[in-house]
XYZ file of C-alpha atoms in Angstrom:
343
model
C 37.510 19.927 22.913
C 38.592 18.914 19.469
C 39.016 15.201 20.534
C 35.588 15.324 22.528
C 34.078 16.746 18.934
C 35.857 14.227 16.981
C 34.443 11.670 19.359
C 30.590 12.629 18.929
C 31.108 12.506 15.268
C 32.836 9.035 15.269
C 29.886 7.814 17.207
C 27.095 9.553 14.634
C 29.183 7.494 11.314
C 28.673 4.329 13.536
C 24.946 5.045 14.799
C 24.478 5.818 11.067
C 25.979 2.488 9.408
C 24.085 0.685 11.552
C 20.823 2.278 10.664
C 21.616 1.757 6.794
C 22.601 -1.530 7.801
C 18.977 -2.170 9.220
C 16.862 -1.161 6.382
C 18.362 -3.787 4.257
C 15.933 -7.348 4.374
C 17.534 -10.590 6.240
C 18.465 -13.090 3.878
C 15.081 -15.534 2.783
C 16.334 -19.386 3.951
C 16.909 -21.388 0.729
C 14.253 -22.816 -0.834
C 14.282 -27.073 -0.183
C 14.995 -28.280 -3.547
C 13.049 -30.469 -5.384
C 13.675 -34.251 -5.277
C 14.996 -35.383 -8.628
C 14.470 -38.452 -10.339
C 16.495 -40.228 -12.560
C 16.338 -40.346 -16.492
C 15.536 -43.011 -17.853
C 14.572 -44.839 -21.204
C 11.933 -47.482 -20.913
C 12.135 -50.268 -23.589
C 8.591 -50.594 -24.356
C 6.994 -53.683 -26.324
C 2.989 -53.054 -28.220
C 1.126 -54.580 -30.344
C -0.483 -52.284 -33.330
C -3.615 -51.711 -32.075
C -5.906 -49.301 -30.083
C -6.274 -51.204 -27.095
C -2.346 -51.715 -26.774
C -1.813 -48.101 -27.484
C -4.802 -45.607 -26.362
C -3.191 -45.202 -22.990
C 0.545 -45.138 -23.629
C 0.510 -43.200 -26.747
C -1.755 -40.853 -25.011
C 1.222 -40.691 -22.040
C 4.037 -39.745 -24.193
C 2.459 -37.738 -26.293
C 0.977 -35.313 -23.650
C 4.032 -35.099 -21.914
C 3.036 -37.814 -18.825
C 5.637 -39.911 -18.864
C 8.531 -36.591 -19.293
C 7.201 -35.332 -15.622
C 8.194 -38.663 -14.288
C 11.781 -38.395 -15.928
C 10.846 -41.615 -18.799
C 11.417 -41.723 -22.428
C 9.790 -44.945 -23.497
C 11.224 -46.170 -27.114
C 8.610 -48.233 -28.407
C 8.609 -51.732 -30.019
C 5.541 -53.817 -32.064
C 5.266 -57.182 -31.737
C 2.502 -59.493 -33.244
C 1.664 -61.132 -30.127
C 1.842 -61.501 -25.713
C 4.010 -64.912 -25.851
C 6.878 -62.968 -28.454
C 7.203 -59.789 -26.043
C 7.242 -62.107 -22.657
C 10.127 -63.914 -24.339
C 11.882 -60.541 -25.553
C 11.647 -59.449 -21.799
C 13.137 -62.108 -20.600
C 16.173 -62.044 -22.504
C 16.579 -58.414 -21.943
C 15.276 -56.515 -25.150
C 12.514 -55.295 -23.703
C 11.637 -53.623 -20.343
C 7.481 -53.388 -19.695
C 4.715 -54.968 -22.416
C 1.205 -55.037 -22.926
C -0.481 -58.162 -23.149
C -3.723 -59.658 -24.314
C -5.768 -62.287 -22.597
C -4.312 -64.966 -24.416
C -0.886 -64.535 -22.650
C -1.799 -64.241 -19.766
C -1.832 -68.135 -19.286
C 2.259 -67.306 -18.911
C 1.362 -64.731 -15.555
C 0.423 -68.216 -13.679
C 3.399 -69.830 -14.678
C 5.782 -67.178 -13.398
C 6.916 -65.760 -16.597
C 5.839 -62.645 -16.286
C 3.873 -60.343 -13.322
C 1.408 -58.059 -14.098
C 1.808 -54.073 -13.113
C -1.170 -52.320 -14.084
C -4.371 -53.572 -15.454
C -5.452 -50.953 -18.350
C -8.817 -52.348 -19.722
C -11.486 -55.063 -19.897
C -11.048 -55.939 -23.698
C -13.889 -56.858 -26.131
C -11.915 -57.049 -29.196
C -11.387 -61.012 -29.902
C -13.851 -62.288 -32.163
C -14.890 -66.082 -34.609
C -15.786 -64.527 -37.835
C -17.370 -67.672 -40.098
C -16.517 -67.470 -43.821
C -17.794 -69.597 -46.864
C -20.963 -69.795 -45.592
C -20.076 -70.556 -41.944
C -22.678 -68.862 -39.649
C -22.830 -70.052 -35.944
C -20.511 -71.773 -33.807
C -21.987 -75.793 -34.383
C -20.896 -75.104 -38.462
C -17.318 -74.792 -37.174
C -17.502 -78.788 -36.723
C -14.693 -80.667 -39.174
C -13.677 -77.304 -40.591
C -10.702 -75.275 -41.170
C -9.962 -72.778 -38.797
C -7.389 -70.121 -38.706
C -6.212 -69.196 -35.311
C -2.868 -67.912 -33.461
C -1.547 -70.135 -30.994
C -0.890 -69.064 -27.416
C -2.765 -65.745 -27.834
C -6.571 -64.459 -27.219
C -7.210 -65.893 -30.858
C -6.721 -69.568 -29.037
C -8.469 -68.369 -26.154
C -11.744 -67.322 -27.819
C -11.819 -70.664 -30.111
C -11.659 -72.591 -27.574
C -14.114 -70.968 -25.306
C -16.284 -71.074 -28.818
C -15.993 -74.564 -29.115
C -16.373 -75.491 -25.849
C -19.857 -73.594 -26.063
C -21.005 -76.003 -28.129
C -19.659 -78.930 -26.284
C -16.596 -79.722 -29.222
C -12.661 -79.177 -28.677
C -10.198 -78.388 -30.869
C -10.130 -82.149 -31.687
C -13.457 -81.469 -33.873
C -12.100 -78.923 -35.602
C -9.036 -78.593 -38.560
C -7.215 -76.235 -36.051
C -4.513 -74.374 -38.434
C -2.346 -72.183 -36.309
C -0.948 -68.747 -38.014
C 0.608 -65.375 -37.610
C -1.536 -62.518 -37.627
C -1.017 -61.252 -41.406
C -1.128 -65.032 -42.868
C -4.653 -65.461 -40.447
C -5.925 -62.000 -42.116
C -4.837 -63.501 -45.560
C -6.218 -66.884 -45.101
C -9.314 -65.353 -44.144
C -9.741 -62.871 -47.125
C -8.494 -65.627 -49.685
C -11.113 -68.146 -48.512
C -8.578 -71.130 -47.787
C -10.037 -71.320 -44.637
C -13.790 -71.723 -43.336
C -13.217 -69.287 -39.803
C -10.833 -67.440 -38.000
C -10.086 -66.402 -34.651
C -8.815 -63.184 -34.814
C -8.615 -59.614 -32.666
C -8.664 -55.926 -33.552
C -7.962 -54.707 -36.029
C -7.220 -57.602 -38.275
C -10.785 -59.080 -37.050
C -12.256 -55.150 -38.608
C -10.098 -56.077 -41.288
C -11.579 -59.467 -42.551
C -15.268 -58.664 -41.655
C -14.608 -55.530 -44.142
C -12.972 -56.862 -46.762
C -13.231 -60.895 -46.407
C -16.205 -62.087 -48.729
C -19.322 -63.658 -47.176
C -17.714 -62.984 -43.391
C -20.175 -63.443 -40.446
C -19.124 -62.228 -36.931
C -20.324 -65.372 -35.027
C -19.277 -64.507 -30.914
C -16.483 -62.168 -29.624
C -15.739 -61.656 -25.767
C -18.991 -60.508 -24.537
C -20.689 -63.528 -25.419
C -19.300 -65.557 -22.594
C -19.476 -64.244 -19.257
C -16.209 -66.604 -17.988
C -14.021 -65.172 -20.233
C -12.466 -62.724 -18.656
C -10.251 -60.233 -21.159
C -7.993 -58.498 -19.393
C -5.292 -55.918 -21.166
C -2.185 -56.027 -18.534
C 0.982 -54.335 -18.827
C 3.356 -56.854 -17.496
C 7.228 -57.683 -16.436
C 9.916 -60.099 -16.008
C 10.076 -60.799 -12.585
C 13.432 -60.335 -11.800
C 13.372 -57.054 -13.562
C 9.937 -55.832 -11.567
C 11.953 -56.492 -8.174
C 14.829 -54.363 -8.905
C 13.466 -51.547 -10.784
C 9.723 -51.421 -8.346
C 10.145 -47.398 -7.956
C 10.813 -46.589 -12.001
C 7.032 -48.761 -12.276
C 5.066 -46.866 -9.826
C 6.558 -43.664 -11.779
C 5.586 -45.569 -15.235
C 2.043 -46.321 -13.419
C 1.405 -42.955 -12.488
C 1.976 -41.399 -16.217
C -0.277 -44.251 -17.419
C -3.279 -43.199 -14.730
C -3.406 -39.759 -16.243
C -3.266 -40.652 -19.158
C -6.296 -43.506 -18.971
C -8.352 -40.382 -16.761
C -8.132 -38.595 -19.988
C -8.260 -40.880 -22.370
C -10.695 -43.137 -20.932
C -13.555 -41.178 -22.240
C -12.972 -41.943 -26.432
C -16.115 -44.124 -26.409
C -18.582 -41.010 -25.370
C -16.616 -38.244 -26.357
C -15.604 -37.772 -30.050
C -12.791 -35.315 -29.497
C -11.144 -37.182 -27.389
C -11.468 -39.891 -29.454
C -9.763 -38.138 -32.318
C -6.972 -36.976 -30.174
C -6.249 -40.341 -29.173
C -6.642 -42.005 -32.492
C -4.058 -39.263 -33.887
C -1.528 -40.741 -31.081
C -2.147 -44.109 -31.419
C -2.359 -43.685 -35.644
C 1.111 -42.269 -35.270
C 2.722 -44.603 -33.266
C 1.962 -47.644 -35.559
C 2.061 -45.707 -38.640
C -1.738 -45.782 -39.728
C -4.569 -43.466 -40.273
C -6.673 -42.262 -37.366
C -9.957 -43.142 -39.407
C -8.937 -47.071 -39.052
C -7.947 -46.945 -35.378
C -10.876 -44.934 -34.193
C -13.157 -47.937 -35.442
C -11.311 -49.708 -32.836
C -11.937 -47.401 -29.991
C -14.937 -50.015 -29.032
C -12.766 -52.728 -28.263
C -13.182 -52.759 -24.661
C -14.097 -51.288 -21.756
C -11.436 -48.710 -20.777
C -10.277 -47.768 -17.294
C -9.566 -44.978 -15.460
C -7.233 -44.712 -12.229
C -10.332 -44.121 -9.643
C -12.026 -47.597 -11.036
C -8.794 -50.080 -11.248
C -8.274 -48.753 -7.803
C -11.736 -49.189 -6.845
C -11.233 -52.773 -8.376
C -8.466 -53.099 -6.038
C -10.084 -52.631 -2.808
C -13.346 -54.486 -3.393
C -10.961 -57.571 -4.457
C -12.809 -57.636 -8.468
C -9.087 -57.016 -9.991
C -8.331 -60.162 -8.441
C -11.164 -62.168 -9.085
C -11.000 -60.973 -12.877
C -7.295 -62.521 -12.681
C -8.296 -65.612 -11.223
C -11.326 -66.279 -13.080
C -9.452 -66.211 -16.141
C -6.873 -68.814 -14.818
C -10.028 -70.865 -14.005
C -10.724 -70.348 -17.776
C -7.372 -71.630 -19.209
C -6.660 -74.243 -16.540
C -10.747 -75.670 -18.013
C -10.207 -74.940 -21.678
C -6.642 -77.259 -20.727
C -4.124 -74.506 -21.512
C -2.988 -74.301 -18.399
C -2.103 -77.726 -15.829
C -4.783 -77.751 -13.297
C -1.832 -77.784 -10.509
C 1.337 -75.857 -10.151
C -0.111 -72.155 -10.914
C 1.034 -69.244 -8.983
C -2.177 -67.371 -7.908
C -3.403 -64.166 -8.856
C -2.363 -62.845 -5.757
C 1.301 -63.794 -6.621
C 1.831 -62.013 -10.184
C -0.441 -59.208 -9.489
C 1.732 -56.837 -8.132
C -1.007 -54.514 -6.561
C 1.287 -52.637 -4.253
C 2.712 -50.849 -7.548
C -1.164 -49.711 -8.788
C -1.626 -48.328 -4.829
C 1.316 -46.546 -4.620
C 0.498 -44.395 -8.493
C -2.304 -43.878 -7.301
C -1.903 -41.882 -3.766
């Protein structure tokens, strides 16, 4: 009887552990973990202006580029030509680029990765006197070779049918072309923002004779571009780079219509190149800026192209570029990168 007892209450323990046993929840399955991506620091080459900076400034400093694992460490240059050779030997990684240098996209120097904005910021401001394009005959002109200063002057000229042969064509760095210009020694200068607000504010007697706008074949692109060689092997870190840069030109975009946003922006880009915000926020219409929807919708109708190409039209007429031996548009626009940000 006692081992039949002892039996039954065995039996009850065991019933009863596996009733505790139940009430406690399975296991969840683990979570997938996220993909990482690799940290990185970007090597980043600018020139000290708002249409160089209002997108990238705006990136770093709200945080864009630290959700796609980048620290960018940020370089100024004085012009396109200087940061195309720096990335090429291997000081820098990415730059932004004027029209001028562009010329150095069609002869395989560099490839551009994102187009950022349609710029308006190149200008012929007349001094002692000078007033319209036809005065510019047989006198000195500042200008910076290889750059959208030598673009503009000689779209100018060849608006009124001269070349740079009719002209005293002095060419300059930026701060000797904004000190010619405000000492007098010269009679014009081709200059962009903000040494152009510069001179018309301060230079005595300066006229603003024709910027950008006034010739409809003069296409102005801002690019960020690459070395080739580095663009092939590092494609995935540029799509990451492009995708930080399309939220910050959706927010950013707006600083023409909307004045806080313009001061938010100016207070980036002011800090980055170590100015006030009240200077760089007269630059802020410069150029058309773009957001990710429209360079994308440039994309698929074929205008970022055409905007490429008609520019190379531009240099290969104005002679700075041979009419033969140009990659196409199609070759150093590497549109694949711009698709991919942007699903």
């Amino acid at each position: 009887m006692k081992k039949i007892i002892a039996l039954l209450l065995a039996m009850a323990m065991g019933l009863s552990l596996v009733a505790c046993g139940s009430s406690e929840p399975a296991p969840a399955p683990a979570e997938p973990s996220e993909p990482t991506v690799e940290n990185v620091t970007l090597n980043v080459a600018y020139m000290p202006n708002w249409g160089s900076l209002w997108a990238v400034a705006t990136a770093d400093a709200k945080g864009f580029f630290a959700e796609e694992g980048i620290t960018v460490k940020m370089t100024a240059f004085e012009n396109g030509p200087t940061e195309i050779a720096a990335m090429e030997s291997g000081a820098m990684d990415v730059a932004f680029i004027g029209p001028g240098a562009h010329k150095l996209c069609s002869t395989g120097d560099a490839e551009v990765f994102l187009l950022q904005h349609v710029g308006d910021g190149d200008c012929i401001i007349g001094l002692n006197g000078i007033k319209t394009i036809e005065e510019l005959k047989g006198k000195k002109i500042g200008y910076s070779a290889g750059t959208s200063s030598e673009s503009i002057l000689l779209e100018a000229l060849k608006s009124a049918g001269m070349t740079m042969d009719d002209v005293e064509a002095l060419s300059m760095d930026d701060t000797a072309l904004t000190t010619a210009a405000l000492s007098g020694s010269v009679d014009a200068v081709a200059a962009w923002s903000p040494f152009s607000l510069t001179i018309l504010a301060n230079a005595k007697d300066a006229t603003d004779i024709c910027s950008n706008i006034d010739f409809p074949s003069m296409a102005s692109p801002g690019s960020w571009v690459v070395n080739p060689k580095w663009a092939d092997e590092n494609a995935d870190l540029l799509v990451r780079f492009n995708r930080a840069m399309f939220k910050a030109m959706d927010f950013a975009a707006a600083a023409t219509t909307d004045d806080a946003v313009a001061e938010e922006v100016a207070g980036y880009v002011a800090k980055v190149c170590s100015s006030d915000a009240a200077t760089v926020i007269a630059q802020r219409y410069d150029g058309s800026w773009l957001t990710s929807a429209q360079v994308l919708d440039m994309l698929n109708s074929g205008e970022l192209e055409t905007l490429y190409a008609n520019q190379q039209a531009t240099f290969i007429a104005n002679g700075a570029l041979e009419a033969e031996g140009n990659l196409a548009p199609a070759e150093f626009v590497l549109s694949d990168l711009m698709v991919e940000a942007g699903k």
